[in-house]
Amino acid sequence: MELLKLFCLGKYEVTQAQWQAVMGNNPSEFQAPANPVEQVSWEDIQAFLAKVNAAGPRLVPAAGTARLATEMKYALPTEAQWEYACRAGTTTAFCFGDSPAIFGQYGWFTDNSGGKTHPIGGLKPNAWGLYDVHGNVWEWCADRYDRGYYANSPTDDPPGPTSGSDRVHRGGGWNTQSRHCRLAFRRSFAPSYRYSHLGFRLALVPTE
């Protein structure tokens, strides 16, 4: 997963205030504008994406030139994009190392969350400045779920399985033990599933 096409991943999980501004409602159990939105399904997020992309593509300047730019759209990240950005160059179990001893400095989980979500950005970020990559809410990804996919997938920029009904979420949540918040840990639910530990983070990806 070393060579990925151009993409950007959000610094924070999408908040309730952002969801409210776009969708006109707030489905979250733990109501607070600065907390991550939750109780949103993968299918709900597709409707959100359609609205935020309705204004047309965003232009991201190409590296090293002010003339060329890439047209980008908002999307859920693929699993490969999510893990690449959240690892921030590490090969360890967590973005900060292998030991969970300091997990509470980086993520809200069973031991420190008090049984609820918390405002985004309240703990330490990873080395690339992304917050809450562990805990707070699980983050939906674009991919279908296939347990054995990465044993046979392309090495560079794997696009995800082409079949399967469930969709992947990553990163762990406020009700999750630290061992299940590891960067490589994968879970899945039906795309219609909603729960108070499920949210998302936006990516910017090239339009096709």
Short mmCIF file of C-alpha atoms in Angstrom, two decimals:
data_model
loop_
_atom_site.label_atom_id
_atom_site.label_comp_id
_atom_site.label_asym_id
_atom_site.label_seq_id
_atom_site.Cartn_x
_atom_site.Cartn_y
_atom_site.Cartn_z
CA MET A 1 0.00 0.00 0.00
CA GLU A 2 2.85 2.39 -0.67
CA LEU A 3 1.82 3.93 -4.00
CA LEU A 4 -1.58 5.60 -3.93
CA LYS A 5 -3.16 8.02 -6.35
CA LEU A 6 -3.56 11.62 -5.26
CA PHE A 7 -6.02 12.00 -2.37
CA CYS A 8 -6.53 14.10 0.75
CA LEU A 9 -8.02 12.87 4.02
CA GLY A 10 -9.87 15.09 6.47
CA LYS A 11 -8.01 16.33 9.53
CA TYR A 12 -11.06 15.56 11.69
CA GLU A 13 -14.08 13.29 11.73
CA VAL A 14 -17.19 14.97 10.29
CA THR A 15 -19.01 16.82 13.06
CA GLN A 16 -22.66 17.08 13.93
CA ALA A 17 -22.59 20.78 13.01
CA GLN A 18 -21.27 19.95 9.54
CA TRP A 19 -23.87 17.25 9.01
CA GLN A 20 -26.64 19.59 10.22
CA ALA A 21 -25.50 22.32 7.81
CA VAL A 22 -25.71 19.96 4.83
CA MET A 23 -28.59 17.63 5.70
CA GLY A 24 -30.75 19.80 7.94
CA ASN A 25 -30.93 17.24 10.76
CA ASN A 26 -28.77 15.68 13.46
CA PRO A 27 -29.30 11.94 13.98
CA SER A 28 -26.64 11.60 16.70
CA GLU A 29 -27.30 10.04 20.10
CA PHE A 30 -24.69 12.20 21.86
CA GLN A 31 -25.86 15.64 20.76
CA ALA A 32 -23.10 18.26 20.63
CA PRO A 33 -22.16 20.34 17.58
CA ALA A 34 -18.39 19.73 17.85
CA ASN A 35 -18.71 15.98 18.43
CA PRO A 36 -18.49 13.58 15.50
CA VAL A 37 -21.81 12.82 13.84
CA GLU A 38 -22.92 9.24 14.51
CA GLN A 39 -25.96 7.09 13.90
CA VAL A 40 -25.29 7.54 10.18
CA SER A 41 -25.27 4.57 7.83
CA TRP A 42 -23.04 4.09 4.80
CA GLU A 43 -26.14 4.75 2.69
CA ASP A 44 -26.91 7.98 4.61
CA ILE A 45 -23.39 9.18 3.84
CA GLN A 46 -23.93 8.68 0.11
CA ALA A 47 -26.78 11.21 0.29
CA PHE A 48 -24.51 13.61 2.22
CA LEU A 49 -21.79 13.22 -0.43
CA ALA A 50 -24.24 13.90 -3.24
CA LYS A 51 -25.18 17.21 -1.62
CA VAL A 52 -21.66 18.41 -0.86
CA ASN A 53 -20.53 17.50 -4.38
CA ALA A 54 -23.50 19.17 -6.07
CA ALA A 55 -21.59 22.44 -6.43
CA GLY A 56 -19.10 20.72 -8.75
CA PRO A 57 -15.48 19.57 -8.49
CA ARG A 58 -12.80 21.19 -6.31
CA LEU A 59 -9.45 22.10 -7.87
CA VAL A 60 -6.28 20.98 -6.12
CA PRO A 61 -3.01 22.44 -7.52
CA ALA A 62 -0.53 19.89 -8.81
CA ALA A 63 2.77 19.65 -6.97
CA GLY A 64 5.43 22.00 -8.30
CA THR A 65 3.23 24.06 -10.59
CA ALA A 66 0.61 26.77 -10.32
CA ARG A 67 -0.84 26.04 -13.76
CA LEU A 68 -2.05 22.45 -13.55
CA ALA A 69 -4.72 21.31 -11.14
CA THR A 70 -6.65 18.12 -10.47
CA GLU A 71 -10.44 18.10 -10.25
CA MET A 72 -11.44 16.50 -6.95
CA LYS A 73 -14.67 15.38 -5.28
CA TYR A 74 -15.60 14.41 -1.73
CA ALA A 75 -15.90 10.68 -1.02
CA LEU A 76 -15.43 8.09 1.66
CA PRO A 77 -11.80 6.94 1.66
CA THR A 78 -10.92 3.47 0.51
CA GLU A 79 -9.47 1.22 3.19
CA ALA A 80 -6.04 1.67 1.62
CA GLN A 81 -6.32 5.46 1.72
CA TRP A 82 -7.64 5.44 5.28
CA GLU A 83 -4.87 3.21 6.60
CA TYR A 84 -2.08 4.95 4.68
CA ALA A 85 -3.03 8.38 6.03
CA CYS A 86 -3.77 7.23 9.56
CA ARG A 87 -0.50 5.29 9.79
CA ALA A 88 1.40 8.44 8.78
CA GLY A 89 4.48 6.49 7.76
CA THR A 90 4.48 4.06 10.69
CA THR A 91 4.39 0.26 10.63
CA THR A 92 3.27 -0.14 14.24
CA ALA A 93 -0.03 -1.28 15.73
CA PHE A 94 -1.07 2.29 16.55
CA CYS A 95 -0.04 5.62 15.05
CA PHE A 96 2.12 6.24 18.14
CA GLY A 97 3.76 2.81 18.50
CA ASP A 98 2.96 -0.74 19.52
CA SER A 99 2.21 -0.30 23.23
CA PRO A 100 -1.35 0.68 24.23
CA ALA A 101 -0.01 2.23 27.46
CA ILE A 102 -0.39 5.79 26.14
CA PHE A 103 -3.49 5.14 24.04
CA GLY A 104 -5.56 7.57 26.11
CA GLN A 105 -3.42 10.45 24.86
CA TYR A 106 -4.54 9.79 21.29
CA GLY A 107 -7.99 8.22 21.35
CA TRP A 108 -11.32 8.03 23.19
CA PHE A 109 -12.04 4.37 23.99
CA THR A 110 -13.59 2.23 26.72
CA ASP A 111 -11.10 3.28 29.41
CA ASN A 112 -11.40 7.06 29.07
CA SER A 113 -14.54 7.95 27.07
CA GLY A 114 -17.06 7.82 29.89
CA GLY A 115 -19.40 5.97 27.55
CA LYS A 116 -19.86 8.74 24.99
CA THR A 117 -18.26 10.62 22.10
CA HIS A 118 -16.12 13.72 22.60
CA PRO A 119 -15.38 16.91 20.61
CA ILE A 120 -13.08 16.34 17.67
CA GLY A 121 -9.40 17.23 18.02
CA GLY A 122 -9.24 17.07 21.81
CA LEU A 123 -6.37 14.58 21.98
CA LYS A 124 -3.03 14.22 20.20
CA PRO A 125 -2.93 13.83 16.39
CA ASN A 126 -0.87 11.37 14.41
CA ALA A 127 2.42 12.45 12.81
CA TRP A 128 0.57 13.92 9.80
CA GLY A 129 -1.81 16.00 11.91
CA LEU A 130 -4.92 13.79 11.71
CA TYR A 131 -7.00 13.63 14.90
CA ASP A 132 -9.08 10.77 16.36
CA VAL A 133 -7.68 8.13 14.01
CA HIS A 134 -8.11 5.82 17.00
CA GLY A 135 -11.42 5.79 18.86
CA ASN A 136 -14.23 8.34 19.29
CA VAL A 137 -16.26 6.83 16.40
CA TRP A 138 -15.58 4.06 13.93
CA GLU A 139 -15.15 5.49 10.44
CA TRP A 140 -16.97 4.09 7.41
CA CYS A 141 -14.83 3.40 4.35
CA ALA A 142 -15.92 3.08 0.72
CA ASP A 143 -14.95 -0.58 0.38
CA ARG A 144 -17.02 -3.72 0.40
CA TYR A 145 -15.81 -6.25 2.97
CA ASP A 146 -13.89 -9.38 2.03
CA ARG A 147 -11.98 -10.98 4.88
CA GLY A 148 -9.24 -12.38 2.64
CA TYR A 149 -9.03 -9.56 0.10
CA TYR A 150 -5.61 -8.20 1.05
CA ALA A 151 -3.92 -11.57 0.76
CA ASN A 152 -4.39 -11.38 -3.02
CA SER A 153 -5.06 -7.71 -3.75
CA PRO A 154 -2.82 -5.39 -5.79
CA THR A 155 0.11 -4.07 -3.76
CA ASP A 156 -0.29 -0.50 -4.96
CA ASP A 157 -3.52 1.38 -4.25
CA PRO A 158 -5.87 -1.62 -3.84
CA PRO A 159 -9.37 -0.48 -4.87
CA GLY A 160 -11.30 -2.91 -2.66
CA PRO A 161 -13.41 -5.97 -3.52
CA THR A 162 -15.85 -5.83 -6.42
CA SER A 163 -18.48 -7.95 -4.66
CA GLY A 164 -19.92 -8.33 -1.18
CA SER A 165 -22.81 -6.73 0.69
CA ASP A 166 -21.25 -5.35 3.89
CA ARG A 167 -19.13 -2.19 4.05
CA VAL A 168 -15.95 -1.67 6.06
CA HIS A 169 -15.35 0.63 9.02
CA ARG A 170 -12.03 1.30 10.71
CA GLY A 171 -10.34 2.92 13.71
CA GLY A 172 -12.41 1.91 16.73
CA GLY A 173 -14.85 3.93 18.81
CA TRP A 174 -15.67 5.26 22.25
CA ASN A 175 -16.96 1.83 23.33
CA THR A 176 -14.02 -0.15 21.92
CA GLN A 177 -11.06 -1.77 23.66
CA SER A 178 -7.66 -0.51 22.55
CA ARG A 179 -6.75 -3.81 20.85
CA HIS A 180 -9.70 -3.33 18.49
CA CYS A 181 -8.57 0.22 17.66
CA ARG A 182 -5.38 -0.97 15.97
CA LEU A 183 -4.72 0.58 12.58
CA ALA A 184 -4.98 -2.78 10.80
CA PHE A 185 -8.16 -3.94 12.56
CA ARG A 186 -11.17 -4.26 10.23
CA ARG A 187 -14.89 -4.61 10.88
CA SER A 188 -17.98 -4.47 8.71
CA PHE A 189 -21.72 -3.89 8.82
CA ALA A 190 -24.56 -3.80 6.33
CA PRO A 191 -24.60 -0.41 4.55
CA SER A 192 -27.96 0.42 6.16
CA TYR A 193 -26.65 -0.08 9.73
CA ARG A 194 -26.66 2.87 12.16
CA TYR A 195 -25.19 3.03 15.65
CA SER A 196 -23.86 5.63 18.09
CA HIS A 197 -20.28 4.49 17.56
CA LEU A 198 -20.35 4.85 13.74
CA GLY A 199 -19.31 8.02 11.91
CA PHE A 200 -16.95 8.98 9.10
CA ARG A 201 -14.15 11.15 7.78
CA LEU A 202 -14.15 12.76 4.34
CA ALA A 203 -11.61 12.24 1.59
CA LEU A 204 -10.95 14.32 -1.50
CA VAL A 205 -10.30 12.09 -4.51
CA PRO A 206 -9.94 12.75 -8.25
CA THR A 207 -13.15 12.91 -10.24
CA GLU A 208 -13.48 10.25 -12.91
#
